[in-house]
């Protein structure tokens, strides 16, 4: 069994769907020293588990979007969500998901990067997307597994990374770096 520091409904759903044997724990309050846009997701994931004193393997995740050297996290309001979608319209962006794992006093961090191209979005498309689902709890104001799928032209990389949990990479880390067998982390 592993301990997972998350409140993300999408990550919890994926963990359940694929039979992970886990216990949810409350993440630490994030504290950040931003020294690199590329490392922000990693820093945030690490900060979610640093304060936890649990006897076992603890994992946290964080996902963000980088568009033209700008970071898109969760929008603060609908206007910011619409602005993000307008910017992403007709363009490529990258999705970075970080995985931080704490075992005993050691913390290791990893990240996965996927490239996504949106179709050209008209105002009515953006209004549709922002009215159909809660875009305020999603980095970049969209969920690839939601209505935004209607507007995704291409993806290069791990689909589940865009959802927020790069399953293949996570499995490899557990098995290769932490020497777990499937029976150690799957039901």
Short mmCIF file of N, CA, C and O in Angstrom, two decimals, residues 39-101:
data_model
loop_
_atom_site.label_atom_id
_atom_site.label_comp_id
_atom_site.label_asym_id
_atom_site.label_seq_id
_atom_site.Cartn_x
_atom_site.Cartn_y
_atom_site.Cartn_z
N UNK A 39 10.54 23.76 -13.16
CA UNK A 39 10.57 22.98 -11.92
C UNK A 39 9.42 23.29 -10.98
O UNK A 39 9.35 22.69 -9.91
N UNK A 40 8.54 24.21 -11.34
CA UNK A 40 7.47 24.60 -10.43
C UNK A 40 6.59 23.42 -10.03
O UNK A 40 6.28 23.24 -8.86
N UNK A 41 6.19 22.59 -10.98
CA UNK A 41 5.34 21.44 -10.67
C UNK A 41 6.06 20.51 -9.69
O UNK A 41 5.46 20.00 -8.74
N UNK A 42 7.34 20.28 -9.91
CA UNK A 42 8.13 19.42 -9.02
C UNK A 42 8.19 20.03 -7.62
O UNK A 42 7.98 19.35 -6.62
N UNK A 43 8.46 21.34 -7.54
CA UNK A 43 8.53 22.01 -6.24
C UNK A 43 7.20 21.91 -5.50
O UNK A 43 7.17 21.67 -4.29
N UNK A 44 6.10 22.09 -6.23
CA UNK A 44 4.78 22.02 -5.60
C UNK A 44 4.48 20.60 -5.11
O UNK A 44 3.94 20.42 -4.02
N UNK A 45 4.82 19.59 -5.91
CA UNK A 45 4.57 18.21 -5.49
C UNK A 45 5.39 17.87 -4.24
O UNK A 45 4.87 17.27 -3.31
N UNK A 46 6.65 18.28 -4.22
CA UNK A 46 7.50 18.02 -3.05
C UNK A 46 6.92 18.71 -1.82
O UNK A 46 6.86 18.12 -0.74
N UNK A 47 6.48 19.95 -1.98
CA UNK A 47 5.99 20.70 -0.83
C UNK A 47 4.74 20.06 -0.22
O UNK A 47 4.46 20.26 0.96
N UNK A 48 4.01 19.26 -1.00
CA UNK A 48 2.80 18.60 -0.50
C UNK A 48 3.10 17.43 0.43
O UNK A 48 2.21 16.96 1.15
N UNK A 49 4.35 16.92 0.42
CA UNK A 49 4.68 15.76 1.26
C UNK A 49 5.80 16.02 2.26
O UNK A 49 6.04 15.19 3.13
N UNK A 50 6.47 17.16 2.16
CA UNK A 50 7.63 17.43 3.03
C UNK A 50 7.31 17.31 4.51
O UNK A 50 8.10 16.78 5.29
N UNK A 51 6.16 17.81 4.93
CA UNK A 51 5.84 17.85 6.37
C UNK A 51 5.27 16.53 6.89
O UNK A 51 5.12 16.36 8.09
N UNK A 52 4.94 15.60 6.00
CA UNK A 52 4.29 14.37 6.42
C UNK A 52 5.29 13.41 7.07
O UNK A 52 6.36 13.15 6.53
N UNK A 53 4.91 12.89 8.22
CA UNK A 53 5.72 11.90 8.94
C UNK A 53 4.93 10.60 8.95
O UNK A 53 4.21 10.32 9.90
N UNK A 54 5.07 9.84 7.89
CA UNK A 54 4.32 8.59 7.74
C UNK A 54 5.31 7.46 7.51
O UNK A 54 6.25 7.61 6.73
N UNK A 55 5.08 6.35 8.17
CA UNK A 55 5.94 5.19 8.00
C UNK A 55 5.45 4.43 6.76
O UNK A 55 4.54 3.62 6.83
N UNK A 56 6.03 4.74 5.65
CA UNK A 56 5.64 4.12 4.40
C UNK A 56 5.96 5.04 3.24
O UNK A 56 6.52 6.12 3.41
N UNK A 57 5.58 4.61 2.08
CA UNK A 57 5.85 5.37 0.86
C UNK A 57 4.70 6.36 0.63
O UNK A 57 3.54 5.97 0.58
N UNK A 58 5.06 7.65 0.52
CA UNK A 58 4.07 8.72 0.35
C UNK A 58 4.33 9.40 -0.99
O UNK A 58 5.48 9.71 -1.33
N UNK A 59 3.26 9.65 -1.73
CA UNK A 59 3.40 10.25 -3.05
C UNK A 59 2.47 11.46 -3.19
O UNK A 59 1.38 11.49 -2.59
N UNK A 60 2.92 12.44 -3.96
CA UNK A 60 2.10 13.60 -4.30
C UNK A 60 2.36 13.95 -5.76
O UNK A 60 3.40 13.60 -6.33
N UNK A 61 1.39 14.64 -6.34
CA UNK A 61 1.47 15.01 -7.76
C UNK A 61 1.15 16.50 -7.91
O UNK A 61 0.47 17.08 -7.07
N UNK A 62 1.58 17.07 -9.00
CA UNK A 62 1.14 18.41 -9.38
C UNK A 62 1.21 18.53 -10.89
O UNK A 62 2.10 17.95 -11.52
N UNK A 63 0.26 19.25 -11.46
CA UNK A 63 0.21 19.42 -12.91
C UNK A 63 0.04 20.89 -13.24
O UNK A 63 -0.73 21.60 -12.58
N UNK A 64 0.77 21.33 -14.25
CA UNK A 64 0.60 22.69 -14.75
C UNK A 64 0.82 22.70 -16.25
O UNK A 64 1.29 21.74 -16.85
N UNK A 65 0.44 23.81 -16.84
CA UNK A 65 0.55 23.99 -18.28
C UNK A 65 1.52 25.12 -18.56
O UNK A 65 1.49 26.15 -17.87
N UNK A 66 2.37 24.92 -19.54
CA UNK A 66 3.27 25.98 -19.98
C UNK A 66 2.92 26.34 -21.42
O UNK A 66 2.88 25.48 -22.30
N UNK A 67 2.62 27.60 -21.61
CA UNK A 67 2.27 28.13 -22.92
C UNK A 67 3.12 29.37 -23.17
O UNK A 67 3.04 30.35 -22.42
N UNK A 68 3.96 29.29 -24.19
CA UNK A 68 4.84 30.42 -24.55
C UNK A 68 5.55 30.99 -23.32
O UNK A 68 5.51 32.17 -23.06
N UNK A 69 6.17 30.12 -22.56
CA UNK A 69 6.96 30.48 -21.39
C UNK A 69 6.13 31.09 -20.26
O UNK A 69 6.65 31.72 -19.36
N UNK A 70 4.81 30.91 -20.32
CA UNK A 70 3.92 31.35 -19.24
C UNK A 70 3.33 30.12 -18.56
O UNK A 70 3.04 29.13 -19.22
N UNK A 71 3.14 30.20 -17.27
CA UNK A 71 2.56 29.09 -16.51
C UNK A 71 1.07 29.31 -16.35
O UNK A 71 0.63 30.38 -15.93
N UNK A 72 0.31 28.28 -16.72
CA UNK A 72 -1.14 28.29 -16.50
C UNK A 72 -1.45 27.26 -15.42
O UNK A 72 -1.33 26.06 -15.66
N UNK A 73 -1.83 27.74 -14.26
CA UNK A 73 -2.30 26.85 -13.22
C UNK A 73 -3.82 26.89 -13.24
O UNK A 73 -4.42 27.16 -14.27
N UNK A 74 -4.46 26.66 -12.11
CA UNK A 74 -5.92 26.74 -12.05
C UNK A 74 -6.33 28.22 -12.12
O UNK A 74 -5.77 29.05 -11.39
N UNK A 75 -7.28 28.55 -12.99
CA UNK A 75 -7.70 29.95 -13.08
C UNK A 75 -8.42 30.40 -11.80
O UNK A 75 -9.06 29.60 -11.12
N UNK A 76 -8.30 31.69 -11.52
CA UNK A 76 -8.92 32.25 -10.31
C UNK A 76 -10.40 32.55 -10.50
O UNK A 76 -11.15 32.61 -9.54
N UNK A 77 -10.81 32.75 -11.75
CA UNK A 77 -12.21 33.09 -12.04
C UNK A 77 -12.51 32.74 -13.50
O UNK A 77 -11.61 32.38 -14.26
N UNK A 78 -13.77 32.89 -13.89
CA UNK A 78 -14.19 32.53 -15.25
C UNK A 78 -13.51 33.40 -16.30
O UNK A 78 -13.13 32.91 -17.37
N UNK A 79 -13.32 34.66 -16.01
CA UNK A 79 -12.66 35.55 -16.97
C UNK A 79 -11.24 35.08 -17.26
O UNK A 79 -10.80 35.05 -18.40
N UNK A 80 -10.51 34.68 -16.19
CA UNK A 80 -9.15 34.17 -16.38
C UNK A 80 -9.19 32.84 -17.14
O UNK A 80 -8.34 32.58 -17.99
N UNK A 81 -10.17 32.00 -16.86
CA UNK A 81 -10.31 30.73 -17.58
C UNK A 81 -10.53 30.98 -19.07
O UNK A 81 -9.89 30.35 -19.91
N UNK A 82 -11.42 31.90 -19.39
CA UNK A 82 -11.67 32.22 -20.80
C UNK A 82 -10.43 32.78 -21.46
O UNK A 82 -10.13 32.45 -22.62
N UNK A 83 -9.69 33.60 -20.76
CA UNK A 83 -8.45 34.17 -21.30
C UNK A 83 -7.43 33.06 -21.59
O UNK A 83 -6.76 33.07 -22.63
N UNK A 84 -7.31 32.10 -20.68
CA UNK A 84 -6.40 30.98 -20.90
C UNK A 84 -6.80 30.19 -22.14
O UNK A 84 -5.95 29.86 -22.98
N UNK A 85 -8.08 29.87 -22.26
CA UNK A 85 -8.55 29.10 -23.41
C UNK A 85 -8.36 29.88 -24.71
O UNK A 85 -7.99 29.30 -25.74
N UNK A 86 -8.57 31.17 -24.67
CA UNK A 86 -8.33 32.02 -25.85
C UNK A 86 -6.85 31.93 -26.25
O UNK A 86 -6.52 31.77 -27.42
N UNK A 87 -5.95 32.00 -25.26
CA UNK A 87 -4.51 31.90 -25.55
C UNK A 87 -4.14 30.54 -26.12
O UNK A 87 -3.32 30.44 -27.04
N UNK A 88 -4.72 29.47 -25.57
CA UNK A 88 -4.40 28.11 -26.03
C UNK A 88 -4.99 27.80 -27.40
O UNK A 88 -4.52 26.89 -28.09
N UNK A 89 -5.98 28.56 -27.81
CA UNK A 89 -6.68 28.33 -29.08
C UNK A 89 -5.73 28.27 -30.27
O UNK A 89 -4.91 29.16 -30.47
N UNK A 90 -5.82 27.17 -31.03
CA UNK A 90 -5.02 27.02 -32.24
C UNK A 90 -3.54 26.83 -32.02
O UNK A 90 -2.76 26.92 -32.96
N UNK A 91 -3.13 26.56 -30.78
CA UNK A 91 -1.70 26.51 -30.45
C UNK A 91 -1.32 25.23 -29.71
O UNK A 91 -2.16 24.55 -29.15
N UNK A 92 -0.02 24.98 -29.70
CA UNK A 92 0.56 23.91 -28.90
C UNK A 92 0.91 24.44 -27.52
O UNK A 92 1.29 25.61 -27.38
N UNK A 93 0.80 23.60 -26.51
CA UNK A 93 1.29 23.90 -25.19
C UNK A 93 1.80 22.61 -24.57
O UNK A 93 1.57 21.53 -25.09
N UNK A 94 2.53 22.74 -23.48
CA UNK A 94 3.02 21.54 -22.81
C UNK A 94 2.34 21.39 -21.45
O UNK A 94 2.01 22.38 -20.79
N UNK A 95 2.12 20.15 -21.08
CA UNK A 95 1.55 19.80 -19.79
C UNK A 95 2.63 19.06 -19.01
O UNK A 95 3.17 18.06 -19.49
N UNK A 96 2.93 19.57 -17.83
CA UNK A 96 3.95 18.96 -17.00
C UNK A 96 3.29 18.46 -15.73
O UNK A 96 2.63 19.21 -15.02
N UNK A 97 3.45 17.17 -15.47
CA UNK A 97 2.99 16.59 -14.21
C UNK A 97 4.21 16.11 -13.45
O UNK A 97 5.08 15.45 -14.00
N UNK A 98 4.24 16.47 -12.18
CA UNK A 98 5.33 16.06 -11.31
C UNK A 98 4.84 14.97 -10.38
O UNK A 98 3.67 14.93 -9.99
N UNK A 99 5.77 14.09 -10.04
CA UNK A 99 5.54 13.04 -9.06
C UNK A 99 6.62 13.19 -8.01
O UNK A 99 7.82 13.18 -8.34
N UNK A 100 6.22 13.35 -6.75
CA UNK A 100 7.18 13.41 -5.65
C UNK A 100 6.89 12.22 -4.72
O UNK A 100 5.72 11.97 -4.39
N UNK A 101 7.94 11.52 -4.36
CA UNK A 101 7.78 10.34 -3.49
C UNK A 101 8.71 10.48 -2.30
O UNK A 101 9.91 10.74 -2.45
#
